[in-house]
mmCIF file with all atom_site columns, C-alpha atoms in Angstrom:
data_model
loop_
_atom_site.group_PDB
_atom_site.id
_atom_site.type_symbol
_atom_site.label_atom_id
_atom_site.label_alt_id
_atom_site.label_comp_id
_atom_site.label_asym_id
_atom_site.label_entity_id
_atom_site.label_seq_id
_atom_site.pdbx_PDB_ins_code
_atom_site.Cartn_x
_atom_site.Cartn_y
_atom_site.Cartn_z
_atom_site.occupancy
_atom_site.B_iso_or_equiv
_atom_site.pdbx_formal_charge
_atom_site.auth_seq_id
_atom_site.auth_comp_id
_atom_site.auth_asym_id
_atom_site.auth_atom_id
_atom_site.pdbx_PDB_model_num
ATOM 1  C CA . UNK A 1 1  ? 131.701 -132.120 -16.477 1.00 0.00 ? 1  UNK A CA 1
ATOM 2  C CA . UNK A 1 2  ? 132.087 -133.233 -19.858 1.00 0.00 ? 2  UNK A CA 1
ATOM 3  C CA . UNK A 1 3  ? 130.218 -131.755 -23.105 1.00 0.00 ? 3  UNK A CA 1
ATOM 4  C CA . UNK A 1 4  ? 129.035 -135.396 -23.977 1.00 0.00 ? 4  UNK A CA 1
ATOM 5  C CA . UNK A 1 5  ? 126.768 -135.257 -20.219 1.00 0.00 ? 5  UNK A CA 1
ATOM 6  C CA . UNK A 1 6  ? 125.615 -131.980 -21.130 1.00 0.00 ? 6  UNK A CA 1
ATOM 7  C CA . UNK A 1 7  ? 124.350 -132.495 -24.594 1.00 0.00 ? 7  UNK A CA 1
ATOM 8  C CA . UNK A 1 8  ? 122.786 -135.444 -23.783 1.00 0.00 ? 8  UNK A CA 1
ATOM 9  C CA . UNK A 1 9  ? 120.669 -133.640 -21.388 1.00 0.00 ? 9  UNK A CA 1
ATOM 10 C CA . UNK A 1 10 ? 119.842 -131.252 -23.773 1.00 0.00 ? 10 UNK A CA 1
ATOM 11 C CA . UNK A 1 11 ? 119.413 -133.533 -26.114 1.00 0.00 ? 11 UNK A CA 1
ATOM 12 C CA . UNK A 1 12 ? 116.557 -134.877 -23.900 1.00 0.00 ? 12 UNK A CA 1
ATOM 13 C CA . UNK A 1 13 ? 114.656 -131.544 -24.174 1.00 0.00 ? 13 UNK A CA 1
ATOM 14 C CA . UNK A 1 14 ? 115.488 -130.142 -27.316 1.00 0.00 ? 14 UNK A CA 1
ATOM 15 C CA . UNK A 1 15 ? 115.998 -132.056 -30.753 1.00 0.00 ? 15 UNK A CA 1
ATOM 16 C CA . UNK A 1 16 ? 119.522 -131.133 -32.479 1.00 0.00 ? 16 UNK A CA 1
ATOM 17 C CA . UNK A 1 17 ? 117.572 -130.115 -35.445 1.00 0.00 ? 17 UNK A CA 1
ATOM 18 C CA . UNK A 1 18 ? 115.939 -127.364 -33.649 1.00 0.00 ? 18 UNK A CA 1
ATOM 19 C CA . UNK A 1 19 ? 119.194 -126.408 -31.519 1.00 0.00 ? 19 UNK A CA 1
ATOM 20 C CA . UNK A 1 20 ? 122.503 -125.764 -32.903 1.00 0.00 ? 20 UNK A CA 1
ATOM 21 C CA . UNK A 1 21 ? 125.805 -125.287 -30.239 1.00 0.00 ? 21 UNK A CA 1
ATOM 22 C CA . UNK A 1 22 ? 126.188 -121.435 -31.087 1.00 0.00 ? 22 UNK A CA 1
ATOM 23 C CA . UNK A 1 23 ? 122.140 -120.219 -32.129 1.00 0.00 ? 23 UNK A CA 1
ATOM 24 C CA . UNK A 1 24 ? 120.688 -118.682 -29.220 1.00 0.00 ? 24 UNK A CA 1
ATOM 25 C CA . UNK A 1 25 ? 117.669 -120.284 -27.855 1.00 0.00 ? 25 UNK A CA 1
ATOM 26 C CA . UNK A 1 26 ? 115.383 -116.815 -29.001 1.00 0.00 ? 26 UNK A CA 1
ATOM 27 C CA . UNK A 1 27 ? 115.915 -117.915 -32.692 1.00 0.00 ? 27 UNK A CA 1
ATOM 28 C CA . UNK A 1 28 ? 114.933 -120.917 -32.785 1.00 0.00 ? 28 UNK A CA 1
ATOM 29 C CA . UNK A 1 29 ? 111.545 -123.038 -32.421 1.00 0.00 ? 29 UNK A CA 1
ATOM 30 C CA . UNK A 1 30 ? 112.017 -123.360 -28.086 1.00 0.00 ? 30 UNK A CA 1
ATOM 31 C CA . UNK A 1 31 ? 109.899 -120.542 -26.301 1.00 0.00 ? 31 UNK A CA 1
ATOM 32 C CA . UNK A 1 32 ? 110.547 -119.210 -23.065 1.00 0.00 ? 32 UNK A CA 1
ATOM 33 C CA . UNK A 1 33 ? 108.957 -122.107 -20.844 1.00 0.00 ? 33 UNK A CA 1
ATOM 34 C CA . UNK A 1 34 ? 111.268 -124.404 -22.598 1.00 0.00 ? 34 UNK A CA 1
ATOM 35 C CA . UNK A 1 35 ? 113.827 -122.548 -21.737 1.00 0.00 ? 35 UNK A CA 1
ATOM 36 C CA . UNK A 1 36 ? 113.287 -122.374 -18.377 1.00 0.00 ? 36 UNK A CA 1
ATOM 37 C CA . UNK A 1 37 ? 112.459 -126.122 -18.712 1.00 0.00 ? 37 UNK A CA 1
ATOM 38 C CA . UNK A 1 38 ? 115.921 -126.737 -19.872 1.00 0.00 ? 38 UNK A CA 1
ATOM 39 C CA . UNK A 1 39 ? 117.364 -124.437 -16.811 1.00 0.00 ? 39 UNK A CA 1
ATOM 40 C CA . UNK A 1 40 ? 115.942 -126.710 -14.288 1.00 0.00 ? 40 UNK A CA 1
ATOM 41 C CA . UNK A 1 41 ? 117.181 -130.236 -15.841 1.00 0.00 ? 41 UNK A CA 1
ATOM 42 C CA . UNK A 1 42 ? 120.506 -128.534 -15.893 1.00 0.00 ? 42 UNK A CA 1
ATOM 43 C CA . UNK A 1 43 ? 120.493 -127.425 -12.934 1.00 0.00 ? 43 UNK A CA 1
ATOM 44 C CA . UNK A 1 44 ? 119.173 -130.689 -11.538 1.00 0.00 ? 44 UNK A CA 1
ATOM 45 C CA . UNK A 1 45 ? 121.829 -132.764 -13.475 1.00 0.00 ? 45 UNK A CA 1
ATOM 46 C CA . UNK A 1 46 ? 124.771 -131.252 -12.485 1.00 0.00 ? 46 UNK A CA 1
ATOM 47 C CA . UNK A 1 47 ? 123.652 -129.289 -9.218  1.00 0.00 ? 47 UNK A CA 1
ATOM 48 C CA . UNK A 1 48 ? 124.124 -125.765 -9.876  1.00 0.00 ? 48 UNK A CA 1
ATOM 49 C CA . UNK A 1 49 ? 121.989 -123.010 -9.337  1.00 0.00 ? 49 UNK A CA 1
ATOM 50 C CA . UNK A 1 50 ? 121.828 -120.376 -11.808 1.00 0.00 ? 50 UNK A CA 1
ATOM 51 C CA . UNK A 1 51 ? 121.815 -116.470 -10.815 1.00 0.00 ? 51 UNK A CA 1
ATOM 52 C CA . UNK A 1 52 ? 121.039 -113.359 -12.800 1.00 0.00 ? 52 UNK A CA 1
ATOM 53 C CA . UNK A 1 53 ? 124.190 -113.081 -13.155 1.00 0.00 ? 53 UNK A CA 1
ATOM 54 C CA . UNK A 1 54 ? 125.228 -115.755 -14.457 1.00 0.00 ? 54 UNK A CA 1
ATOM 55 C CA . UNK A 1 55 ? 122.834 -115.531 -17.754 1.00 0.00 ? 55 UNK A CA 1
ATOM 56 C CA . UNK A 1 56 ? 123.126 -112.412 -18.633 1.00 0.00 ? 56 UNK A CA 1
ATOM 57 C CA . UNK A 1 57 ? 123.539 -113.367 -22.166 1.00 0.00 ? 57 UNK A CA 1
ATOM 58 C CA . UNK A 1 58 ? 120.215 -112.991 -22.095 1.00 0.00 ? 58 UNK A CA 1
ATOM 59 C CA . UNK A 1 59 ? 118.711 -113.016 -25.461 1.00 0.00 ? 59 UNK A CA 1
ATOM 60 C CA . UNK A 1 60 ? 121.550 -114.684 -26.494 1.00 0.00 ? 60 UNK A CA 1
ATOM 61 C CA . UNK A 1 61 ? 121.496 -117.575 -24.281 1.00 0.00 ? 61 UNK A CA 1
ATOM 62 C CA . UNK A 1 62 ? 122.794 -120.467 -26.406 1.00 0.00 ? 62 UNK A CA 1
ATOM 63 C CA . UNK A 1 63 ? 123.579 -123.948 -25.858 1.00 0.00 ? 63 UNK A CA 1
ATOM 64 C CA . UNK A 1 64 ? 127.394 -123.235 -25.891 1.00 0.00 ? 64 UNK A CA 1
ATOM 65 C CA . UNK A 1 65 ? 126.656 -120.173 -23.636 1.00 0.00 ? 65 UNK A CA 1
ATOM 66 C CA . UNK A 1 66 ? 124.894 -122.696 -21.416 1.00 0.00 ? 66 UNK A CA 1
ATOM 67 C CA . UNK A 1 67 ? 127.816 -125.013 -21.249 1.00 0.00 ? 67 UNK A CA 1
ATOM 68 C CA . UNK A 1 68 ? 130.330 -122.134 -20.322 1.00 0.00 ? 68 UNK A CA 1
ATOM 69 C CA . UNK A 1 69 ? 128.366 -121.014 -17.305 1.00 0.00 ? 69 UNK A CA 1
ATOM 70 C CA . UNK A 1 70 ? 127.412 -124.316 -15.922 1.00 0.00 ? 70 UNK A CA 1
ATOM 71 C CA . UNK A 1 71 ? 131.178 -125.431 -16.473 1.00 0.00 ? 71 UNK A CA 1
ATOM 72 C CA . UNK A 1 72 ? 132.317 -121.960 -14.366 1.00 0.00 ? 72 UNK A CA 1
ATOM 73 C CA . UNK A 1 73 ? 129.261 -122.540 -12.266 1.00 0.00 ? 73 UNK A CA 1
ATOM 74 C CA . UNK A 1 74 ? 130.752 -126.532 -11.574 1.00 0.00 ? 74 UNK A CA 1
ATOM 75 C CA . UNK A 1 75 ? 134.151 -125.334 -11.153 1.00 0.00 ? 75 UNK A CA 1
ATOM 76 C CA . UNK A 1 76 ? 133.252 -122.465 -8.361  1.00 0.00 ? 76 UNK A CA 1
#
């Protein structure tokens, strides 16, 4: 998987201008439905499944963040 596939999906959820790479989703205008909205298209896109353990960055669960599990996740 390649960053370009995943932003693009992102992209397709979340404007740039509200998401940076490296600002966790909690801080900026996305809520928790979004979030979980975002979960599923990547999940759909490039047919993972996320765990509880594999976010537990919890609060801290950022675009980059993302990327690193889902690329672990793709690579399992």
């Amino acid at each position: 998987m390649q960053r370009s596939q995943f932003d693009s999906v992102l992209a397709a959820l979340a404007p740039e201008s509200v998401v940076a790479p490296d600002r966790p989703f909690s801080q900026s205008s996305i809520d928790s439905l979004g979030v979980v909205n975002i979960l599923v298209a990547i999940e759909d896109a490039f047919g993972v499944e996320f765990d509880e353990q594999s976010l537990t960055a919890g609060s801290a669960l950022s675009p980059d963040v993302l990327f690193d599990t889902v690329s672990n996740l793709a690579a399992a």
